[in-house]
Coordinates of N, CA and C in Angstrom, one line a residue:
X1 N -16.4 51.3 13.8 CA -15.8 50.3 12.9 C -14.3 50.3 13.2
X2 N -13.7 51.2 13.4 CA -12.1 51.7 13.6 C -11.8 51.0 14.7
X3 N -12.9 51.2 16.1 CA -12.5 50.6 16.9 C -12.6 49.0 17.3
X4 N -13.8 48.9 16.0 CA -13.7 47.0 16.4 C -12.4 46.5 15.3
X5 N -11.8 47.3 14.4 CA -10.5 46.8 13.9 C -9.5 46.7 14.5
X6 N -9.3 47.5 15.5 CA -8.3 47.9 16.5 C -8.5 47.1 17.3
X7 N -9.4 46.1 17.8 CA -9.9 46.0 18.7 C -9.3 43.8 18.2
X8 N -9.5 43.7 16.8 CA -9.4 42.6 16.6 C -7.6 42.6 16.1
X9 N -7.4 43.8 15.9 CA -5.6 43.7 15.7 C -4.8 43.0 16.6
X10 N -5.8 44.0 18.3 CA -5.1 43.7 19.6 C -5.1 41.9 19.6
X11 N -6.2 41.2 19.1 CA -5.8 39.4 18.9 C -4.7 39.4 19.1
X12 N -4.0 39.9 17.8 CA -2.7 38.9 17.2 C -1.9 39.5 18.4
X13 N -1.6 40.4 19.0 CA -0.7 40.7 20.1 C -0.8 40.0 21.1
X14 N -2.4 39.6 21.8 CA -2.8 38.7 22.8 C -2.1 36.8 22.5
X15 N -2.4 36.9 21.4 CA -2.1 35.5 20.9 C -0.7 34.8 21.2
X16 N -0.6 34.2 21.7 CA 0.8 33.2 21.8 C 2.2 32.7 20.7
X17 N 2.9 32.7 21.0 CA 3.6 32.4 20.4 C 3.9 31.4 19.2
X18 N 3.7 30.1 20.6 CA 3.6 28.5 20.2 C 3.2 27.8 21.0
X19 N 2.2 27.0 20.5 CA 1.3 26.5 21.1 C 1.2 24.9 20.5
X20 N 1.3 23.8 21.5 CA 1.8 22.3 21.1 C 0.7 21.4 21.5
X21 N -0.2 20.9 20.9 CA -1.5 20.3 21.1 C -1.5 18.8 22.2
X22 N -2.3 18.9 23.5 CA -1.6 17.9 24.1 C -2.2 17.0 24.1
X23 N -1.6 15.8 24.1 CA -2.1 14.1 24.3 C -3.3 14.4 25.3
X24 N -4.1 13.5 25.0 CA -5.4 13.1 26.2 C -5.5 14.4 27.3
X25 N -5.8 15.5 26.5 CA -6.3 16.4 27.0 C -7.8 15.9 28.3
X26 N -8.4 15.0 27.7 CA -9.7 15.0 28.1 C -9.4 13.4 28.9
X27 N -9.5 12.8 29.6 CA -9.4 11.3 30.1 C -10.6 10.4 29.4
X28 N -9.7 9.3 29.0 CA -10.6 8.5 28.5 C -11.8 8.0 28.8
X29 N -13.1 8.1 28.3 CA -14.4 7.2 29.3 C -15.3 6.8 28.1
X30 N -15.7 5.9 28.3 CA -16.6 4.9 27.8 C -17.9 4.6 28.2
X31 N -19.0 5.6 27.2 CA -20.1 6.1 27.6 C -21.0 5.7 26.6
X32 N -22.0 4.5 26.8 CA -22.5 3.9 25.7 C -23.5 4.8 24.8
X33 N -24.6 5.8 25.8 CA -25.4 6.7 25.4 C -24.5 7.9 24.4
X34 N -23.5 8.3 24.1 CA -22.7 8.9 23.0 C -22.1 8.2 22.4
X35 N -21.5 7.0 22.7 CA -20.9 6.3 21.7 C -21.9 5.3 20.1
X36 N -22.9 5.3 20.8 CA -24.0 4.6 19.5 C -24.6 5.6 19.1
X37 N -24.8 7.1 19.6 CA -25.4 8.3 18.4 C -23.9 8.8 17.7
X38 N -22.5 8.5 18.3 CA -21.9 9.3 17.4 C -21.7 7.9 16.4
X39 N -21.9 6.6 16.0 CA -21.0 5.4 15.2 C -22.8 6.0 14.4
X40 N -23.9 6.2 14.5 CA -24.5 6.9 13.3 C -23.7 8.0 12.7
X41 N -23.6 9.4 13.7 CA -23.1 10.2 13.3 C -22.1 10.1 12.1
X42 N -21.5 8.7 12.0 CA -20.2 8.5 11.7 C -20.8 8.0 10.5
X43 N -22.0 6.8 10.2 CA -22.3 6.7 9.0 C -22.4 7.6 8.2
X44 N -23.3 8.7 8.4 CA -23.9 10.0 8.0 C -22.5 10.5 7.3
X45 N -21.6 10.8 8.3 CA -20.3 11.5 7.7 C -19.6 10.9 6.2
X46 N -19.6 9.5 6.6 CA -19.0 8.6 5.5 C -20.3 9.0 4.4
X47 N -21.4 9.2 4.4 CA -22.0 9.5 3.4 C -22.1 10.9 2.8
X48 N -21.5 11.4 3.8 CA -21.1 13.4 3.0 C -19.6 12.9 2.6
X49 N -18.8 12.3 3.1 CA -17.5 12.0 2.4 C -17.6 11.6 0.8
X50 N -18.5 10.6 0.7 CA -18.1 10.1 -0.3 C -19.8 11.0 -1.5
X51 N -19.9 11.7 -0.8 CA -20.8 12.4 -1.5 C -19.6 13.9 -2.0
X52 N -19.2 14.1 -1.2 CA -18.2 15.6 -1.4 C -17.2 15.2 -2.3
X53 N -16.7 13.7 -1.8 CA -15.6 13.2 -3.2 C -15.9 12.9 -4.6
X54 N -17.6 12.9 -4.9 CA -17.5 12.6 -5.9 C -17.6 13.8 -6.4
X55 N -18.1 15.1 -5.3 CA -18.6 16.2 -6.6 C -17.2 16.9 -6.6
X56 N -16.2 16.7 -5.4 CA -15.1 17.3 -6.3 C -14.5 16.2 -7.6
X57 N -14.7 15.4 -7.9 CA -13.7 14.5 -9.1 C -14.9 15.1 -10.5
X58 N -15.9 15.2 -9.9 CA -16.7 15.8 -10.9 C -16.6 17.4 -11.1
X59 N -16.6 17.7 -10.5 CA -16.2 19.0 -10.8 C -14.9 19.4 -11.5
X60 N -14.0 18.8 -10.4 CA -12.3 18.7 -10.8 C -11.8 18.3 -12.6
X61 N -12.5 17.1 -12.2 CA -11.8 16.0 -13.4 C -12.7 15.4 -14.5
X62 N -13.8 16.2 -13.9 CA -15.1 15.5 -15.3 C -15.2 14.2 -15.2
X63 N -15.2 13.5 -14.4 CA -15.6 12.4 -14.3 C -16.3 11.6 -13.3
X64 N -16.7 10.3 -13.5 CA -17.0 9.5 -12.0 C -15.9 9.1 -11.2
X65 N -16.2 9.5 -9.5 CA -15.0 9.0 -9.1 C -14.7 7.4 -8.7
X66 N -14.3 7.1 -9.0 CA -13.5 5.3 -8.5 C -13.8 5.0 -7.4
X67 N -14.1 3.6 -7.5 CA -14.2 3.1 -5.8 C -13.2 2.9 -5.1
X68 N -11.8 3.0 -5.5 CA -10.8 3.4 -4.6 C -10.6 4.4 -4.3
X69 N -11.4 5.4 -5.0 CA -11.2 6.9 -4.7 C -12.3 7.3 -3.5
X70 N -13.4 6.7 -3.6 CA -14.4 6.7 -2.9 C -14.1 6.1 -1.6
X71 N -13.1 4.5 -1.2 CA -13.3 4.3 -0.2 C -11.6 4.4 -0.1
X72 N -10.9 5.5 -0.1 CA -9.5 6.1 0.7 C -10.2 7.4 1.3
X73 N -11.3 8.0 0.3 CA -11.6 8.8 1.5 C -12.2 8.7 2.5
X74 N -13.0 7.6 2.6 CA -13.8 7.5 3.6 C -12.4 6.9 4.9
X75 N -11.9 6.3 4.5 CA -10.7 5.8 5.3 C -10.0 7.1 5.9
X76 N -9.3 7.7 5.1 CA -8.7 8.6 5.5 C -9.7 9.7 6.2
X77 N -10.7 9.9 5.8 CA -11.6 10.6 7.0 C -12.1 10.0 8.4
X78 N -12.0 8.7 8.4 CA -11.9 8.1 9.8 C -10.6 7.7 10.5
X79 N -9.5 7.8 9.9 CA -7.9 8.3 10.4 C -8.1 9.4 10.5
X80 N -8.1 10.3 10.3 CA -8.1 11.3 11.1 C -8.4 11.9 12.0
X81 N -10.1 11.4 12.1 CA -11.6 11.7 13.2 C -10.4 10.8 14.4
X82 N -10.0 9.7 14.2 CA -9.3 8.8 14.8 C -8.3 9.4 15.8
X83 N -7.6 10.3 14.8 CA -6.2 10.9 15.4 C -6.3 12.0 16.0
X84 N -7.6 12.9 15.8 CA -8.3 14.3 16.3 C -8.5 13.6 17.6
X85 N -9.2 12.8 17.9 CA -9.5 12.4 19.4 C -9.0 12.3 20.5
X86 N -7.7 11.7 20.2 CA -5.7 11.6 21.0 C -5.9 13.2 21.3
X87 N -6.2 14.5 20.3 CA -5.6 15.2 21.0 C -6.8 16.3 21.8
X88 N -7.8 15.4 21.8 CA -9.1 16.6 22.4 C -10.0 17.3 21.3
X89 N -10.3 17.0 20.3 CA -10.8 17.9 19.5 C -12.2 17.0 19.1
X90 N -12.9 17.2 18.5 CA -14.2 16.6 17.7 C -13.5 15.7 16.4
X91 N -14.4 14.9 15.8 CA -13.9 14.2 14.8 C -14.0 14.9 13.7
X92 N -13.1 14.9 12.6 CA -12.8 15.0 11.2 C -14.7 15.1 10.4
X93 N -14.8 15.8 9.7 CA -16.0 15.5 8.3 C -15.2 16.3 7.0
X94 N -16.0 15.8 5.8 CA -15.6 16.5 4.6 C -16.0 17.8 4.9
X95 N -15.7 18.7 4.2 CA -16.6 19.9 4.0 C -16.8 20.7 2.8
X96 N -17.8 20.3 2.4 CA -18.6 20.9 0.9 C -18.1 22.2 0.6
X97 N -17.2 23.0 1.1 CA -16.5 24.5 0.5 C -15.7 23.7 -0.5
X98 N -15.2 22.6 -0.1 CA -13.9 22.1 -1.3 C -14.6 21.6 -2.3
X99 N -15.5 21.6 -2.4 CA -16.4 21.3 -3.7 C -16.7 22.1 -4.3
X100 N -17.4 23.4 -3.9 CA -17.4 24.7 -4.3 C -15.9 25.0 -5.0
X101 N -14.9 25.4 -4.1 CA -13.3 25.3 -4.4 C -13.2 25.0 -6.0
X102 N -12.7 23.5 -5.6 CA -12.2 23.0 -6.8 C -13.0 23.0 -8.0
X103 N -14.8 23.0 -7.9 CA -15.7 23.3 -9.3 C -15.1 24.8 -9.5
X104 N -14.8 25.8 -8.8 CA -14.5 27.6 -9.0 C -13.3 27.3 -9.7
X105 N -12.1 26.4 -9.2 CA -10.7 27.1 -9.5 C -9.7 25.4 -10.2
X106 N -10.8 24.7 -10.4 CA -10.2 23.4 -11.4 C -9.0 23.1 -10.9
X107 N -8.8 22.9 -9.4 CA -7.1 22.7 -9.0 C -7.5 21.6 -8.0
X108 N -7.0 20.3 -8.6 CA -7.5 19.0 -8.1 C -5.4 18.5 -7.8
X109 N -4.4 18.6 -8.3 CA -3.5 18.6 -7.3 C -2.7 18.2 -5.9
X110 N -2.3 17.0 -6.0 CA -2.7 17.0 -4.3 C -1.9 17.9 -3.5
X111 N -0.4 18.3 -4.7 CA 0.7 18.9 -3.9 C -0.2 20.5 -3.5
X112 N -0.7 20.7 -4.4 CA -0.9 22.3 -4.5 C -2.1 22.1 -3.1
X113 N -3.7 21.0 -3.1 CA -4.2 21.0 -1.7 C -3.3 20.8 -0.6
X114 N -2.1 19.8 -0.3 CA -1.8 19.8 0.8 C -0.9 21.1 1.5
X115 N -0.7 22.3 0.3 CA 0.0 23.2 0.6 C -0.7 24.0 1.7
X116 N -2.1 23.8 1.5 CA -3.4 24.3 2.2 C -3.1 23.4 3.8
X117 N -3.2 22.4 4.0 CA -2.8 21.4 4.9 C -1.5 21.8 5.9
X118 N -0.5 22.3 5.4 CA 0.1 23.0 6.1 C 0.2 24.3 6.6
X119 N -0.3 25.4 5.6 CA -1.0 26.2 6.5 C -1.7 26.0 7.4
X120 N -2.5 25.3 7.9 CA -3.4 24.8 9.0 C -2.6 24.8 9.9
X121 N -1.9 23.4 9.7 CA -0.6 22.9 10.9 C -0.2 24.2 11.2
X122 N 0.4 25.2 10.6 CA 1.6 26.0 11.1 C 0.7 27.1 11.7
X123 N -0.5 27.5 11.5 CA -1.5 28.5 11.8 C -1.8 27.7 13.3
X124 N -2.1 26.7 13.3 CA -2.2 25.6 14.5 C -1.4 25.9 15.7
X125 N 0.0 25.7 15.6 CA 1.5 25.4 16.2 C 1.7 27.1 16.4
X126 N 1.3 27.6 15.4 CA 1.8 29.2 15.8 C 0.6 30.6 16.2
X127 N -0.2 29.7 17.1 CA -1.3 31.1 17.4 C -1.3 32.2 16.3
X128 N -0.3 33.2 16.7 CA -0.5 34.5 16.0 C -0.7 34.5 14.5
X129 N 0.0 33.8 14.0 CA -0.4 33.3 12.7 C -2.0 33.0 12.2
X130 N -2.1 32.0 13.0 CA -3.8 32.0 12.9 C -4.7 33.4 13.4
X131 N -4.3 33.3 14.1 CA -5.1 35.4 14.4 C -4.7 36.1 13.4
X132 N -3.3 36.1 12.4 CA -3.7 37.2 11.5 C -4.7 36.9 10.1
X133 N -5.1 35.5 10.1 CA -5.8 34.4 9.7 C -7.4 35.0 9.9
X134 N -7.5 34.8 11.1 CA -8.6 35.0 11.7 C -9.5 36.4 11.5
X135 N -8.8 37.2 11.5 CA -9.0 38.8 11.6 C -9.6 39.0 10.1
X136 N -9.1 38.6 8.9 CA -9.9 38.7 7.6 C -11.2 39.2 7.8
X137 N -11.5 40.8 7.4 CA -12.5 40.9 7.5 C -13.7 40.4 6.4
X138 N -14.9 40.2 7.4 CA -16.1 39.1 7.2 C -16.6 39.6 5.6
X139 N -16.7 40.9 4.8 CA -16.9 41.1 4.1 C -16.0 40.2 2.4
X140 N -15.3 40.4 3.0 CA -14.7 39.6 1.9 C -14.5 38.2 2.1
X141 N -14.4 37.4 3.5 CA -14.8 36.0 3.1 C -16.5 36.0 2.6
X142 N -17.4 36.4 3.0 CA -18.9 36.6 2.5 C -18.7 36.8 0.9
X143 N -17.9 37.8 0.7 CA -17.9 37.4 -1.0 C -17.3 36.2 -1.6
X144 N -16.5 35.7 -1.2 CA -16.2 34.2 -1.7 C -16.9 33.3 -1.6
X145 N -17.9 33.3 0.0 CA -18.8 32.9 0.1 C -19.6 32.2 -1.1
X146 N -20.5 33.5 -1.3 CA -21.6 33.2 -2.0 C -21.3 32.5 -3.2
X147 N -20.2 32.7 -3.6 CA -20.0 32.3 -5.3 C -19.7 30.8 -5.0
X148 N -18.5 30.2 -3.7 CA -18.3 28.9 -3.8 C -19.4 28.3 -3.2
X149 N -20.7 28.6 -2.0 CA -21.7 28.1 -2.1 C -22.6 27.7 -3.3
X150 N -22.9 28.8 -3.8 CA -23.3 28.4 -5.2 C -22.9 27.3 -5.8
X151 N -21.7 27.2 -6.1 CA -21.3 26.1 -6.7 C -21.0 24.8 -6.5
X152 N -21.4 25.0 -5.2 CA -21.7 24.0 -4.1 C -23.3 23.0 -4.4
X153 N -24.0 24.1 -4.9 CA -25.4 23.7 -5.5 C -25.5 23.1 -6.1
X154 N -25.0 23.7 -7.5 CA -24.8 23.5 -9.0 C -24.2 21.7 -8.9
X155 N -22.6 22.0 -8.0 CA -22.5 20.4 -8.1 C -23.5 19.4 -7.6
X156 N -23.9 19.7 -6.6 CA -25.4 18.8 -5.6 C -26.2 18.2 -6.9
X157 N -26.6 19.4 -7.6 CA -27.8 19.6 -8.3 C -27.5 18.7 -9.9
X158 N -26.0 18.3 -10.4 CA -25.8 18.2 -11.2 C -25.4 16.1 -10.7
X159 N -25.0 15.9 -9.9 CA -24.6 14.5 -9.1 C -26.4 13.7 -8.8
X160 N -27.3 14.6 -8.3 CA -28.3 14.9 -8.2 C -29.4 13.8 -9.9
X161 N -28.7 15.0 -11.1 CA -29.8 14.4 -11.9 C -29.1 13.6 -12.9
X162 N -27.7 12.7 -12.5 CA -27.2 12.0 -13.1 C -27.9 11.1 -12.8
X163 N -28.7 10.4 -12.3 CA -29.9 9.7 -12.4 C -31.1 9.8 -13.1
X164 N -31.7 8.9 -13.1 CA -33.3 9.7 -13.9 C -33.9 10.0 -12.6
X165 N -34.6 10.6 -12.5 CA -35.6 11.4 -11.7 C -37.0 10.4 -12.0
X166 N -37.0 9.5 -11.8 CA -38.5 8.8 -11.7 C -39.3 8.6 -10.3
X167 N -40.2 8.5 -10.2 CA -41.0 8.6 -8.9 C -40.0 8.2 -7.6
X168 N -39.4 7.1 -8.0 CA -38.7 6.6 -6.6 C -37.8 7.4 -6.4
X169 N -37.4 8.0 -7.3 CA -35.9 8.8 -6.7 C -36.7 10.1 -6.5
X170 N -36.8 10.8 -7.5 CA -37.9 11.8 -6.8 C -38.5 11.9 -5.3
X171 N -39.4 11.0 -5.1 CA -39.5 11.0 -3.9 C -38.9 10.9 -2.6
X172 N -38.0 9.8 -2.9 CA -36.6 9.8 -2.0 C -35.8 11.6 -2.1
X173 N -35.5 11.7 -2.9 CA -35.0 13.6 -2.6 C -35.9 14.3 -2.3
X174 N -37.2 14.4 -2.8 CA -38.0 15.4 -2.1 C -38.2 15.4 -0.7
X175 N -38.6 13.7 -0.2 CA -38.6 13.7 1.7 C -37.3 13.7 2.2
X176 N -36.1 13.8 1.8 CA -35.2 13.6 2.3 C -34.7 15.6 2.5
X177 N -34.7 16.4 1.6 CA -34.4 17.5 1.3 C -35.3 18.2 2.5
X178 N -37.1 18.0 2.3 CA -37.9 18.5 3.0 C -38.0 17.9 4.2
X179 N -37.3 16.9 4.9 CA -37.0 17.1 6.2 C -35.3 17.5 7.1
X180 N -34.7 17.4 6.2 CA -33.6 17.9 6.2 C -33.6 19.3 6.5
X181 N -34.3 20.0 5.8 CA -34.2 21.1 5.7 C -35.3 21.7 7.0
X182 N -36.2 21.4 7.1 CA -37.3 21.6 8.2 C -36.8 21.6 9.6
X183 N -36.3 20.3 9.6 CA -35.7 19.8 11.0 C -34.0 20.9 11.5
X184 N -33.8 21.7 10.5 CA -32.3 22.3 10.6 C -32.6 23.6 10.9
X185 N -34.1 24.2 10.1 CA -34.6 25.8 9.8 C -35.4 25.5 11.3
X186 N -35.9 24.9 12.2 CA -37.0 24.5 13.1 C -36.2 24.4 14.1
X187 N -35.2 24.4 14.8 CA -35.0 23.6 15.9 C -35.6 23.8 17.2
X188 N -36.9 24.2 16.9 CA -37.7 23.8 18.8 C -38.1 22.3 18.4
X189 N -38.1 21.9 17.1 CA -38.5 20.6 16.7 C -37.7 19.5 17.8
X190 N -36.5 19.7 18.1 CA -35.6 19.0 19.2 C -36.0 19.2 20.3
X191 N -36.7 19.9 20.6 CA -37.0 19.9 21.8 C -38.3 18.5 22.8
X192 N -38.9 17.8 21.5 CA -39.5 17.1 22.1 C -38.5 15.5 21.6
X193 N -37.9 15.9 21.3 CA -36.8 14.1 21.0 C -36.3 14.1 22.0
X194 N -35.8 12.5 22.1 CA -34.7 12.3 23.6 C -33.6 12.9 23.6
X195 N -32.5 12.6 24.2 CA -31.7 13.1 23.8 C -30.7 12.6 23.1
X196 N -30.6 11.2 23.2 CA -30.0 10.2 22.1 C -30.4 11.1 20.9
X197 N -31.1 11.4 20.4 CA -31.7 11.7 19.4 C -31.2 13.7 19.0
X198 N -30.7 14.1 20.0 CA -30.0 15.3 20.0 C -28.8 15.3 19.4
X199 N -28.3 14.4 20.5 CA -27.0 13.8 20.1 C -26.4 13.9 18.6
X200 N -27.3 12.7 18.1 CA -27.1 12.4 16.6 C -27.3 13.8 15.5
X201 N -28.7 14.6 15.7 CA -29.1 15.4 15.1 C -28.4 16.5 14.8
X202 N -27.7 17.0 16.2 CA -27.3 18.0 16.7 C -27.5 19.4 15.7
X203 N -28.4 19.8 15.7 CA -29.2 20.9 15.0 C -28.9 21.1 13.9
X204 N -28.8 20.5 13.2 CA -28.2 19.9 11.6 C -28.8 19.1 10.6
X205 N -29.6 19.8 9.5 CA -30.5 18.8 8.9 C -29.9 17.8 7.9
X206 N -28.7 17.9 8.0 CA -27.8 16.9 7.2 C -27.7 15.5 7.6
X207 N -27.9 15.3 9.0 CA -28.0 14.2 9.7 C -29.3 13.7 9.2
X208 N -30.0 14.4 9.5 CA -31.9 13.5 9.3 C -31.8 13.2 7.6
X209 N -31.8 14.4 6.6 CA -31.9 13.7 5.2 C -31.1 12.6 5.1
X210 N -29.6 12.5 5.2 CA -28.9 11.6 4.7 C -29.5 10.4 5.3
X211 N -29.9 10.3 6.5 CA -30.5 8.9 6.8 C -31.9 8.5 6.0
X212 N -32.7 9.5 6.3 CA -33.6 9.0 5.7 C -33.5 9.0 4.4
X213 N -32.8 9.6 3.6 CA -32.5 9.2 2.0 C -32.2 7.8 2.1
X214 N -30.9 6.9 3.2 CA -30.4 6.1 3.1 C -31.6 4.7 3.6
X215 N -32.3 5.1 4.2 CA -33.4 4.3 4.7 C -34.4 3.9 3.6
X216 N -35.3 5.2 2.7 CA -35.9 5.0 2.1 C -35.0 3.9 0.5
X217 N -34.1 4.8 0.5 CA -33.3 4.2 -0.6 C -33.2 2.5 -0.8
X218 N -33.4 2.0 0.2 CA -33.6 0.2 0.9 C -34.8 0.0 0.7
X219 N -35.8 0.6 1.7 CA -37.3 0.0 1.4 C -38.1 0.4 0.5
X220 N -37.9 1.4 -0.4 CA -38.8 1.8 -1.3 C -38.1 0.8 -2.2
X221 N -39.4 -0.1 -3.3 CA -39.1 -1.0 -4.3 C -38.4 -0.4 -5.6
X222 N -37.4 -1.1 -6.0 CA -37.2 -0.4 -7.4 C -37.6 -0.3 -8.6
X223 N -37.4 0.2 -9.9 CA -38.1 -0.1 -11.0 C -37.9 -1.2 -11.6
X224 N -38.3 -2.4 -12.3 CA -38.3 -3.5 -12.4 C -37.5 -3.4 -13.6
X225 N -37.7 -2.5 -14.5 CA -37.3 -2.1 -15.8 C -36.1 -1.6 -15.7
X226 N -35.6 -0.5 -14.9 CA -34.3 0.2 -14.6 C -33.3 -1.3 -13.9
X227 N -34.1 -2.0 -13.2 CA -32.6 -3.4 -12.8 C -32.6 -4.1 -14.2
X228 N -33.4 -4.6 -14.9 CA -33.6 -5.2 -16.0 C -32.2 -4.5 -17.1

């Protein structure tokens, strides 16, 4: 143990200085077979965005979030994915810890989040920084873990049964959950899809429920009484 701490110290010494992220690391190309599984990918994302925004305003602020709240984030999550690209990296997604987060520690704030925002940047621009970042031993992110996972549920679970739970929705969460979850716990399941189909999936059952929630959600009929 002593020696794999010693071993992860030596990082921060290895690590650089300053480090300046460059333009078009990668050369531009225009490849239709990735470009139409990632513009899904991308719906999917806009549907964890504006799923993650509502459960932090719900968690945060007790309330429903606004449709201008709902579509600045989806915007600003595709400005970003946008501006990631210029410099070589993968595009932008929400990520459900900040829902966990803000339901744990009620700090909805933008000054106090974007304080978080620049730590990135400067952890970013200054290697070592991020290595002494990095080195955090696993045991104690694992305990924060579990509790903002958790809470990560609780919100799901609570956005979840703000609806009624009648056959149609029911059902739509059940197949959507239980393939979601199958297709992500399974993956030799990919092994017989194209690869278009890889692409999109990419061993992640988040991809498959959200569409198919989003699919069935259209063709399954509604209750005639609930539009009424």
């Amino acid at each position: 143990v002593t020696c794999a701490y010693i071993t992860r110290w030596a990082e921060i010494g290895q690590a650089r200085w300053f480090s300046f992220p460059r333009l078009f690391p990668v050369p531009l190309r225009f490849n239709i077979s990735a470009i139409l599984p990632m513009c899904i990918m991308f719906i999917v994302t806009a549907v964890e965005t504006i799923g993650d925004t509502a459960g932090v305003v719900e968690g945060g602020l007790g309330r429903d979030a606004t449709d201008r709240e709902l579509s600045g984030s989806v915007v600003c999550d595709g400005f970003g994915s946008s501006l990631a690209t210029l410099f070589g990296v993968l595009p932008n997604t929400s990520f459900s810890q900040n829902v966990g987060l803000v339901g744990m520690t009620k700090v909805v704030n933008r000054y106090a989040i974007s304080m978080g925002a620049y730590i990135l940047i400067i952890a970013g621009l200054f290697p070592k920084i991020g290595a002494i970042i990095s080195i955090m031993p696993q045991p104690v992110l694992g305990g924060a873990a579990v509790f903002m996972f958790a809470s990560i549920v609780i919100s799901g679970i609570n956005l979840v049964t703000k609806e009624p739970l009648d056959g149609r929705n029911a059902t739509i969460v059940a197949i959507a959950l239980g393939l979601g979850y199958g297709l992500g716990s399974v993956g030799a399941v990919q092994t017989f899809m194209p690869q278009w189909m890889k692409y999109i999936f990419g061993g992640s059952g988040i991809v498959p429920a959200a569409l198919i929630a989003i699919i069935l959600n259209i063709v399954l009929p509604k209750d005639r009484k609930l539009e009424a």
